[in-house]
Amino acid sequence: MKLRTTLITALLGSVAMASAASAACETTLRSSDTHPEGYPTVVAVQEMGKLLEERTDGRLCIEVFASAQLGEEKDTIEQTQFGVIDMNRVSLGPFNNIIEETQIPSLPYIFRSVDHMHKVMDGPVGQQILDAFSDHDLVGLAFFDGGSRSFYNSEKPINSMEDLAGMKFRVMQSDMFVDMVGALGANATPMPYGEVYSSIQTGVIDGAENNWPSYDSSGHFEVAKYYTLDEHLIVPEVLMMSKTSFEKLSAEDQEIVRQSAKDVVPMMRELWAASEKESEDKVRAAGAEIVKDIDKQPFIDAMVPVYEKYVTSDKLKQMVADIQATE
Ligand code: GTR
């Protein structure tokens, strides 16, 4: 937390001070996040709110409802489509069953690295995905980092794909992720994030999969101490707005919203990298057992049927080719 606060002050200090001094806003956009206060995605949207307030002379600001106060991701997506929630920061995972383009950056092992993911999402494929939100009553604003996701469980260290056989893992509510876990020889249970801790604790599932900061902030490391860095997913996260709320804004303010979302991305990325490190240190010190050097090739090979099932149309095939061709 201390590190995060120092970073934010260094990166956005002047804006933060300017906005603290300004008067109350005319319109406050309500934004949802499943993560708690201090988590990089929450901080990034709060910082975007400060930019907005400053750039609109107080016409617009943002209030982030953290810790799933407005509901679990799948439900808040619907509420954002209906205009009940103005803004939302979620993983692309729960969008997979709604917007087919979001399946592509959610494919296992599609990105070679986080840098590769950044290049793709900052380029034409990223724009194509943001544009796809507009057919679903939403406005895609920016992509945030979600690191890489790996399996953790309460039972035993996973050293190879064989060790996963028959185990039960929670996945986000995406059919593709159910098939991904099935292709690895394990069983998947899609469920909301907020139910995972107790489901592991009571033995309903053996574990789940996520990135360092979520493994830490959710407390899942307390009930599932074996974490294997197979890094099967690098799923970007998205900040989007309800089209209903967006269309209430003037053209000038719409542009300021779009620009401010993009402007917090570099800060979000720095915050994310620091947060990963901080969470890793914390869960290791708390006794989590990490398997780091695992042969990923069998995992990658096992994903062929998932690609065959989900990358079906020419459009989706082209997206995969564009990603693979991105240096
Ligand atoms: C986190 C992600 C959340 C949510 C969660 C989950 O890494 O930031 O948006 O998708 O994972 O697994 O449900």
Short mmCIF file of C-alpha atoms and ligand atoms in Angstrom, two decimals:
data_model
loop_
_atom_site.label_atom_id
_atom_site.label_comp_id
_atom_site.label_asym_id
_atom_site.label_seq_id
_atom_site.Cartn_x
_atom_site.Cartn_y
_atom_site.Cartn_z
CA MET A 1 0.00 0.00 0.00
CA LYS A 2 2.76 2.40 0.94
CA LEU A 3 4.54 1.72 -2.32
CA ARG A 4 1.33 2.27 -4.27
CA THR A 5 0.61 5.57 -2.54
CA THR A 6 4.15 6.82 -3.21
CA LEU A 7 3.90 5.83 -6.86
CA ILE A 8 0.57 7.54 -7.34
CA THR A 9 1.83 10.75 -5.78
CA ALA A 10 4.92 10.65 -7.99
CA LEU A 11 2.95 10.00 -11.17
CA LEU A 12 -0.11 12.13 -10.68
CA GLY A 13 0.69 14.38 -7.77
CA SER A 14 -0.19 17.71 -9.35
CA VAL A 15 -3.51 16.53 -10.72
CA ALA A 16 -4.43 14.94 -7.42
CA MET A 17 -3.75 18.18 -5.60
CA ALA A 18 -5.63 20.29 -8.11
CA SER A 19 -8.73 18.12 -7.93
CA ALA A 20 -8.70 17.97 -4.15
CA ALA A 21 -9.09 21.73 -4.14
CA SER A 22 -12.00 21.89 -6.60
CA ALA A 23 -15.68 22.14 -5.76
CA ALA A 24 -18.21 19.29 -5.79
CA CYS A 25 -19.10 17.79 -9.17
CA GLU A 26 -22.25 18.32 -11.20
CA THR A 27 -22.43 14.70 -12.36
CA THR A 28 -20.85 11.78 -10.56
CA LEU A 29 -20.43 8.62 -12.63
CA ARG A 30 -20.87 5.46 -10.56
CA SER A 31 -18.21 2.90 -11.40
CA SER A 32 -18.10 -0.73 -10.31
CA ASP A 33 -15.11 -2.87 -9.38
CA THR A 34 -14.92 -6.25 -7.72
CA HIS A 35 -11.57 -5.41 -6.10
CA PRO A 36 -10.98 -3.59 -2.81
CA GLU A 37 -9.74 -0.05 -2.26
CA GLY A 38 -6.02 0.23 -3.06
CA TYR A 39 -6.11 -2.43 -5.82
CA PRO A 40 -4.51 -1.07 -9.03
CA THR A 41 -7.72 -1.12 -11.08
CA VAL A 42 -9.64 0.75 -8.38
CA VAL A 43 -6.88 3.33 -7.99
CA ALA A 44 -6.62 3.82 -11.76
CA VAL A 45 -10.33 4.62 -12.11
CA GLN A 46 -10.19 6.96 -9.11
CA GLU A 47 -7.25 8.74 -10.75
CA MET A 48 -9.19 8.95 -13.99
CA GLY A 49 -11.97 10.62 -11.97
CA LYS A 50 -9.53 13.27 -10.81
CA LEU A 51 -8.45 13.93 -14.39
CA LEU A 52 -12.09 14.19 -15.46
CA GLU A 53 -12.97 16.57 -12.70
CA GLU A 54 -10.07 18.80 -13.59
CA ARG A 55 -10.58 18.67 -17.36
CA THR A 56 -14.33 19.31 -17.19
CA ASP A 57 -14.07 22.06 -14.55
CA GLY A 58 -16.09 19.93 -12.19
CA ARG A 59 -18.85 18.87 -14.59
CA LEU A 60 -17.87 15.22 -14.22
CA CYS A 61 -16.27 12.98 -11.65
CA ILE A 62 -16.26 9.30 -10.77
CA GLU A 63 -17.14 7.42 -7.63
CA VAL A 64 -15.72 3.91 -7.55
CA PHE A 65 -17.82 1.35 -5.69
CA ALA A 66 -15.10 -1.15 -4.78
CA SER A 67 -15.28 -4.67 -3.30
CA ALA A 68 -18.23 -5.72 -5.48
CA GLN A 69 -20.57 -3.34 -3.64
CA LEU A 70 -22.68 -3.11 -6.80
CA GLY A 71 -22.58 -6.87 -7.43
CA GLU A 72 -20.54 -9.61 -9.06
CA GLU A 73 -19.07 -8.92 -12.51
CA LYS A 74 -21.61 -10.80 -14.62
CA ASP A 75 -24.51 -8.95 -12.98
CA THR A 76 -22.82 -5.56 -13.07
CA ILE A 77 -22.17 -5.98 -16.80
CA GLU A 78 -25.92 -6.34 -17.35
CA GLN A 79 -26.63 -3.36 -15.12
CA THR A 80 -24.13 -1.31 -17.10
CA GLN A 81 -25.85 -2.33 -20.34
CA PHE A 82 -29.15 -1.16 -18.83
CA GLY A 83 -27.63 2.14 -17.69
CA VAL A 84 -28.14 1.41 -13.97
CA ILE A 85 -24.35 1.54 -13.50
CA ASP A 86 -22.48 4.23 -15.48
CA MET A 87 -19.02 2.71 -15.65
CA ASN A 88 -17.45 -0.66 -14.97
CA ARG A 89 -14.00 -2.23 -14.77
CA VAL A 90 -14.04 -5.99 -15.35
CA SER A 91 -11.93 -8.76 -16.82
CA LEU A 92 -12.63 -9.64 -20.46
CA GLY A 93 -13.42 -13.18 -19.21
CA PRO A 94 -17.07 -12.58 -18.27
CA PHE A 95 -17.54 -10.90 -21.67
CA ASN A 96 -16.55 -14.02 -23.60
CA ASN A 97 -20.13 -15.34 -23.81
CA ILE A 98 -21.45 -11.89 -24.78
CA ILE A 99 -18.96 -10.31 -27.22
CA GLU A 100 -17.17 -12.90 -29.35
CA GLU A 101 -14.19 -10.65 -30.11
CA THR A 102 -13.26 -10.69 -26.38
CA GLN A 103 -12.60 -14.43 -26.63
CA ILE A 104 -9.50 -13.86 -28.70
CA PRO A 105 -7.29 -12.05 -26.13
CA SER A 106 -8.76 -14.47 -23.56
CA LEU A 107 -7.41 -17.53 -25.40
CA PRO A 108 -4.90 -19.54 -23.37
CA TYR A 109 -1.28 -18.80 -24.29
CA ILE A 110 -2.28 -16.38 -27.08
CA PHE A 111 0.23 -13.77 -25.86
CA ARG A 112 3.95 -14.47 -25.69
CA SER A 113 4.42 -12.00 -22.84
CA VAL A 114 2.82 -9.04 -21.12
CA ASP A 115 4.73 -6.75 -23.51
CA HIS A 116 3.20 -8.61 -26.44
CA MET A 117 -0.25 -8.19 -24.90
CA HIS A 118 0.38 -4.43 -24.49
CA LYS A 119 1.43 -4.07 -28.14
CA VAL A 120 -1.66 -5.91 -29.34
CA MET A 121 -4.15 -4.16 -27.10
CA ASP A 122 -2.63 -0.73 -27.87
CA GLY A 123 -2.93 -1.44 -31.61
CA PRO A 124 -5.64 -2.20 -34.19
CA VAL A 125 -6.81 -5.49 -32.61
CA GLY A 126 -7.36 -3.70 -29.31
CA GLN A 127 -9.34 -0.98 -31.08
CA GLN A 128 -11.41 -3.59 -32.92
CA ILE A 129 -12.36 -5.13 -29.55
CA LEU A 130 -13.18 -1.77 -27.95
CA ASP A 131 -15.38 -0.95 -30.96
CA ALA A 132 -17.24 -4.26 -30.58
CA PHE A 133 -18.68 -3.08 -27.25
CA SER A 134 -20.87 -0.54 -29.04
CA ASP A 135 -23.13 -3.30 -30.42
CA HIS A 136 -23.91 -4.28 -26.82
CA ASP A 137 -25.09 -0.96 -25.33
CA LEU A 138 -21.59 -0.25 -24.02
CA VAL A 139 -18.67 2.02 -24.83
CA GLY A 140 -15.23 0.41 -24.52
CA LEU A 141 -12.79 2.96 -23.08
CA ALA A 142 -9.45 1.35 -22.24
CA PHE A 143 -7.68 -1.86 -21.37
CA PHE A 144 -5.98 -2.40 -18.03
CA ASP A 145 -3.48 -5.05 -16.98
CA GLY A 146 -4.53 -8.27 -15.33
CA GLY A 147 -1.13 -9.96 -15.28
CA SER A 148 -0.99 -13.67 -16.00
CA ARG A 149 -3.27 -16.21 -14.39
CA SER A 150 -2.10 -19.52 -12.93
CA PHE A 151 -3.64 -22.36 -10.93
CA TYR A 152 -3.67 -22.57 -7.14
CA ASN A 153 -5.19 -25.20 -4.92
CA SER A 154 -5.55 -26.47 -1.38
CA GLU A 155 -4.37 -30.03 -1.99
CA LYS A 156 -0.88 -30.42 -3.44
CA PRO A 157 1.85 -28.80 -5.53
CA ILE A 158 1.14 -29.05 -9.26
CA ASN A 159 4.35 -29.87 -11.13
CA SER A 160 2.94 -31.10 -14.42
CA MET A 161 -0.30 -31.30 -16.36
CA GLU A 162 -0.82 -34.84 -15.04
CA ASP A 163 -1.08 -33.47 -11.50
CA LEU A 164 -4.22 -31.55 -12.49
CA ALA A 165 -6.10 -34.72 -13.44
CA GLY A 166 -9.53 -34.89 -11.84
CA MET A 167 -9.09 -31.77 -9.74
CA LYS A 168 -11.85 -29.18 -9.53
CA PHE A 169 -11.12 -25.52 -10.28
CA ARG A 170 -13.29 -22.45 -10.30
CA VAL A 171 -13.16 -20.40 -13.49
CA MET A 172 -14.72 -17.08 -14.47
CA GLN A 173 -18.14 -17.36 -16.06
CA SER A 174 -16.92 -18.09 -19.60
CA ASP A 175 -17.61 -21.30 -21.54
CA MET A 176 -14.17 -21.07 -23.07
CA PHE A 177 -12.51 -21.28 -19.65
CA VAL A 178 -14.59 -24.34 -18.76
CA ASP A 179 -13.26 -26.02 -21.91
CA MET A 180 -9.73 -24.81 -21.19
CA VAL A 181 -9.69 -26.55 -17.80
CA GLY A 182 -11.35 -29.64 -19.29
CA ALA A 183 -8.64 -29.83 -21.97
CA LEU A 184 -6.06 -29.97 -19.17
CA GLY A 185 -7.77 -32.99 -17.65
CA ALA A 186 -9.37 -31.18 -14.72
CA ASN A 187 -12.96 -30.12 -13.99
CA ALA A 188 -14.14 -26.52 -14.08
CA THR A 189 -16.88 -24.86 -12.07
CA PRO A 190 -17.81 -21.37 -13.27
CA MET A 191 -18.78 -19.17 -10.33
CA PRO A 192 -18.65 -15.53 -9.21
CA TYR A 193 -15.38 -14.34 -7.71
CA GLY A 194 -16.95 -13.60 -4.31
CA GLU A 195 -17.87 -17.25 -3.76
CA VAL A 196 -14.43 -18.69 -4.39
CA TYR A 197 -12.89 -18.32 -0.92
CA SER A 198 -15.64 -20.20 0.91
CA SER A 199 -15.93 -22.78 -1.87
CA ILE A 200 -12.26 -23.68 -1.46
CA GLN A 201 -12.52 -23.58 2.30
CA THR A 202 -15.47 -25.99 2.37
CA GLY A 203 -13.95 -28.27 -0.29
CA VAL A 204 -16.60 -27.60 -2.96
CA ILE A 205 -13.64 -26.92 -5.27
CA ASP A 206 -9.94 -27.69 -4.91
CA GLY A 207 -8.81 -24.33 -6.16
CA ALA A 208 -9.02 -21.58 -8.74
CA GLU A 209 -6.75 -19.59 -11.02
CA ASN A 210 -5.75 -15.97 -10.91
CA ASN A 211 -2.91 -13.43 -10.89
CA TRP A 212 -0.68 -12.45 -7.94
CA PRO A 213 -2.63 -9.36 -6.77
CA SER A 214 -5.99 -11.19 -6.83
CA TYR A 215 -4.55 -14.32 -5.18
CA ASP A 216 -3.36 -11.97 -2.44
CA SER A 217 -6.20 -9.44 -2.02
CA SER A 218 -8.97 -12.08 -2.14
CA GLY A 219 -7.21 -14.02 0.61
CA HIS A 220 -7.33 -17.15 -1.56
CA PHE A 221 -3.70 -17.88 -0.63
CA GLU A 222 -4.92 -18.53 2.93
CA VAL A 223 -7.05 -21.49 1.82
CA ALA A 224 -5.10 -22.61 -1.31
CA LYS A 225 -1.39 -22.36 -0.65
CA TYR A 226 -0.08 -24.27 -3.68
CA TYR A 227 0.41 -21.88 -6.60
CA THR A 228 1.92 -23.11 -9.87
CA LEU A 229 3.01 -20.51 -12.41
CA ASP A 230 1.79 -22.20 -15.58
CA GLU A 231 0.57 -18.75 -16.74
CA HIS A 232 -2.15 -20.12 -19.01
CA LEU A 233 -3.92 -16.79 -19.46
CA ILE A 234 -2.91 -13.17 -19.90
CA VAL A 235 -6.41 -11.73 -19.99
CA PRO A 236 -6.62 -7.95 -20.30
CA GLU A 237 -9.20 -6.08 -18.26
CA VAL A 238 -11.50 -3.47 -19.69
CA LEU A 239 -12.93 -0.19 -18.51
CA MET A 240 -16.23 0.52 -20.21
CA MET A 241 -19.21 2.79 -19.92
CA SER A 242 -22.91 2.39 -20.30
CA LYS A 243 -23.94 3.74 -23.71
CA THR A 244 -27.00 5.33 -22.07
CA SER A 245 -24.81 7.26 -19.62
CA PHE A 246 -22.24 8.12 -22.29
CA GLU A 247 -24.84 9.54 -24.65
CA LYS A 248 -26.09 11.91 -21.96
CA LEU A 249 -22.72 13.69 -22.13
CA SER A 250 -21.84 16.47 -24.54
CA ALA A 251 -19.53 15.57 -27.43
CA GLU A 252 -16.78 17.50 -25.69
CA ASP A 253 -17.20 15.58 -22.42
CA GLN A 254 -17.40 12.26 -24.28
CA GLU A 255 -14.01 13.01 -25.77
CA ILE A 256 -12.61 13.99 -22.36
CA VAL A 257 -13.88 10.69 -20.91
CA ARG A 258 -12.25 8.66 -23.69
CA GLN A 259 -8.97 10.56 -23.40
CA SER A 260 -8.83 10.45 -19.60
CA ALA A 261 -9.36 6.67 -19.62
CA LYS A 262 -6.45 6.26 -22.03
CA ASP A 263 -4.30 8.67 -20.06
CA VAL A 264 -4.36 6.60 -16.87
CA VAL A 265 -3.21 3.42 -18.64
CA PRO A 266 0.58 4.03 -18.28
CA MET A 267 0.12 4.81 -14.59
CA MET A 268 -2.05 1.70 -14.20
CA ARG A 269 0.66 -0.46 -15.77
CA GLU A 270 3.33 0.83 -13.39
CA LEU A 271 1.03 0.34 -10.46
CA TRP A 272 0.26 -3.17 -11.63
CA ALA A 273 3.90 -4.20 -11.89
CA ALA A 274 4.61 -2.88 -8.40
CA SER A 275 1.52 -4.57 -7.04
CA GLU A 276 2.47 -7.97 -8.50
CA LYS A 277 5.81 -7.80 -6.76
CA GLU A 278 4.29 -6.66 -3.48
CA SER A 279 1.67 -9.45 -3.53
CA GLU A 280 4.21 -12.11 -4.42
CA ASP A 281 6.40 -11.11 -1.47
CA LYS A 282 3.41 -11.05 0.85
CA VAL A 283 1.98 -14.47 -0.03
CA ARG A 284 5.43 -16.10 0.00
CA ALA A 285 6.06 -14.69 3.47
CA ALA A 286 2.64 -16.04 4.52
CA GLY A 287 3.68 -19.56 3.52
CA ALA A 288 2.35 -19.99 -0.01
CA GLU A 289 4.30 -22.70 -1.85
CA ILE A 290 5.16 -21.57 -5.37
CA VAL A 291 6.10 -23.86 -8.26
CA LYS A 292 7.85 -21.57 -10.67
CA ASP A 293 9.75 -23.54 -13.31
CA ILE A 294 7.17 -25.70 -14.97
CA ASP A 295 7.32 -27.09 -18.51
CA LYS A 296 4.51 -25.16 -20.20
CA GLN A 297 4.72 -26.95 -23.54
CA PRO A 298 2.27 -29.78 -22.63
CA PHE A 299 -0.19 -27.12 -21.40
CA ILE A 300 0.17 -25.18 -24.66
CA ASP A 301 -0.24 -28.34 -26.76
CA ALA A 302 -3.39 -29.30 -24.85
CA MET A 303 -5.07 -26.04 -25.94
CA VAL A 304 -5.41 -27.01 -29.61
CA PRO A 305 -9.03 -28.23 -29.22
CA VAL A 306 -9.95 -24.99 -27.43
CA TYR A 307 -8.67 -22.93 -30.37
CA GLU A 308 -10.50 -25.23 -32.78
CA LYS A 309 -13.78 -24.85 -30.92
CA TYR A 310 -13.70 -21.07 -30.40
CA VAL A 311 -11.69 -19.62 -33.29
CA THR A 312 -14.22 -20.47 -35.95
CA SER A 313 -15.11 -17.52 -38.21
CA ASP A 314 -12.78 -15.80 -40.66
CA LYS A 315 -12.97 -12.67 -38.51
CA LEU A 316 -11.75 -14.46 -35.38
CA LYS A 317 -9.09 -16.38 -37.31
CA GLN A 318 -7.80 -13.10 -38.70
CA MET A 319 -7.61 -11.64 -35.19
CA VAL A 320 -5.52 -14.60 -34.01
CA ALA A 321 -3.25 -14.21 -37.05
CA ASP A 322 -2.91 -10.47 -36.39
CA ILE A 323 -1.95 -11.13 -32.79
CA GLN A 324 0.59 -13.77 -33.74
CA ALA A 325 2.07 -11.41 -36.36
CA THR A 326 2.47 -8.60 -33.82
CA GLU A 327 6.16 -8.35 -32.89
C1 GTR B 1 -9.36 -10.80 -11.34
C2 GTR B 1 -9.95 -9.73 -12.22
C3 GTR B 1 -11.38 -9.50 -11.86
C4 GTR B 1 -12.16 -10.79 -11.84
C5 GTR B 1 -11.45 -11.87 -11.08
C6 GTR B 1 -12.13 -13.22 -11.23
O1 GTR B 1 -8.02 -11.03 -11.71
O2 GTR B 1 -9.25 -8.53 -12.05
O3 GTR B 1 -11.91 -8.56 -12.76
O4 GTR B 1 -12.40 -11.20 -13.15
O5 GTR B 1 -10.10 -11.99 -11.48
O6 GTR B 1 -11.43 -14.21 -11.33
O7 GTR B 1 -13.37 -13.26 -11.24
#
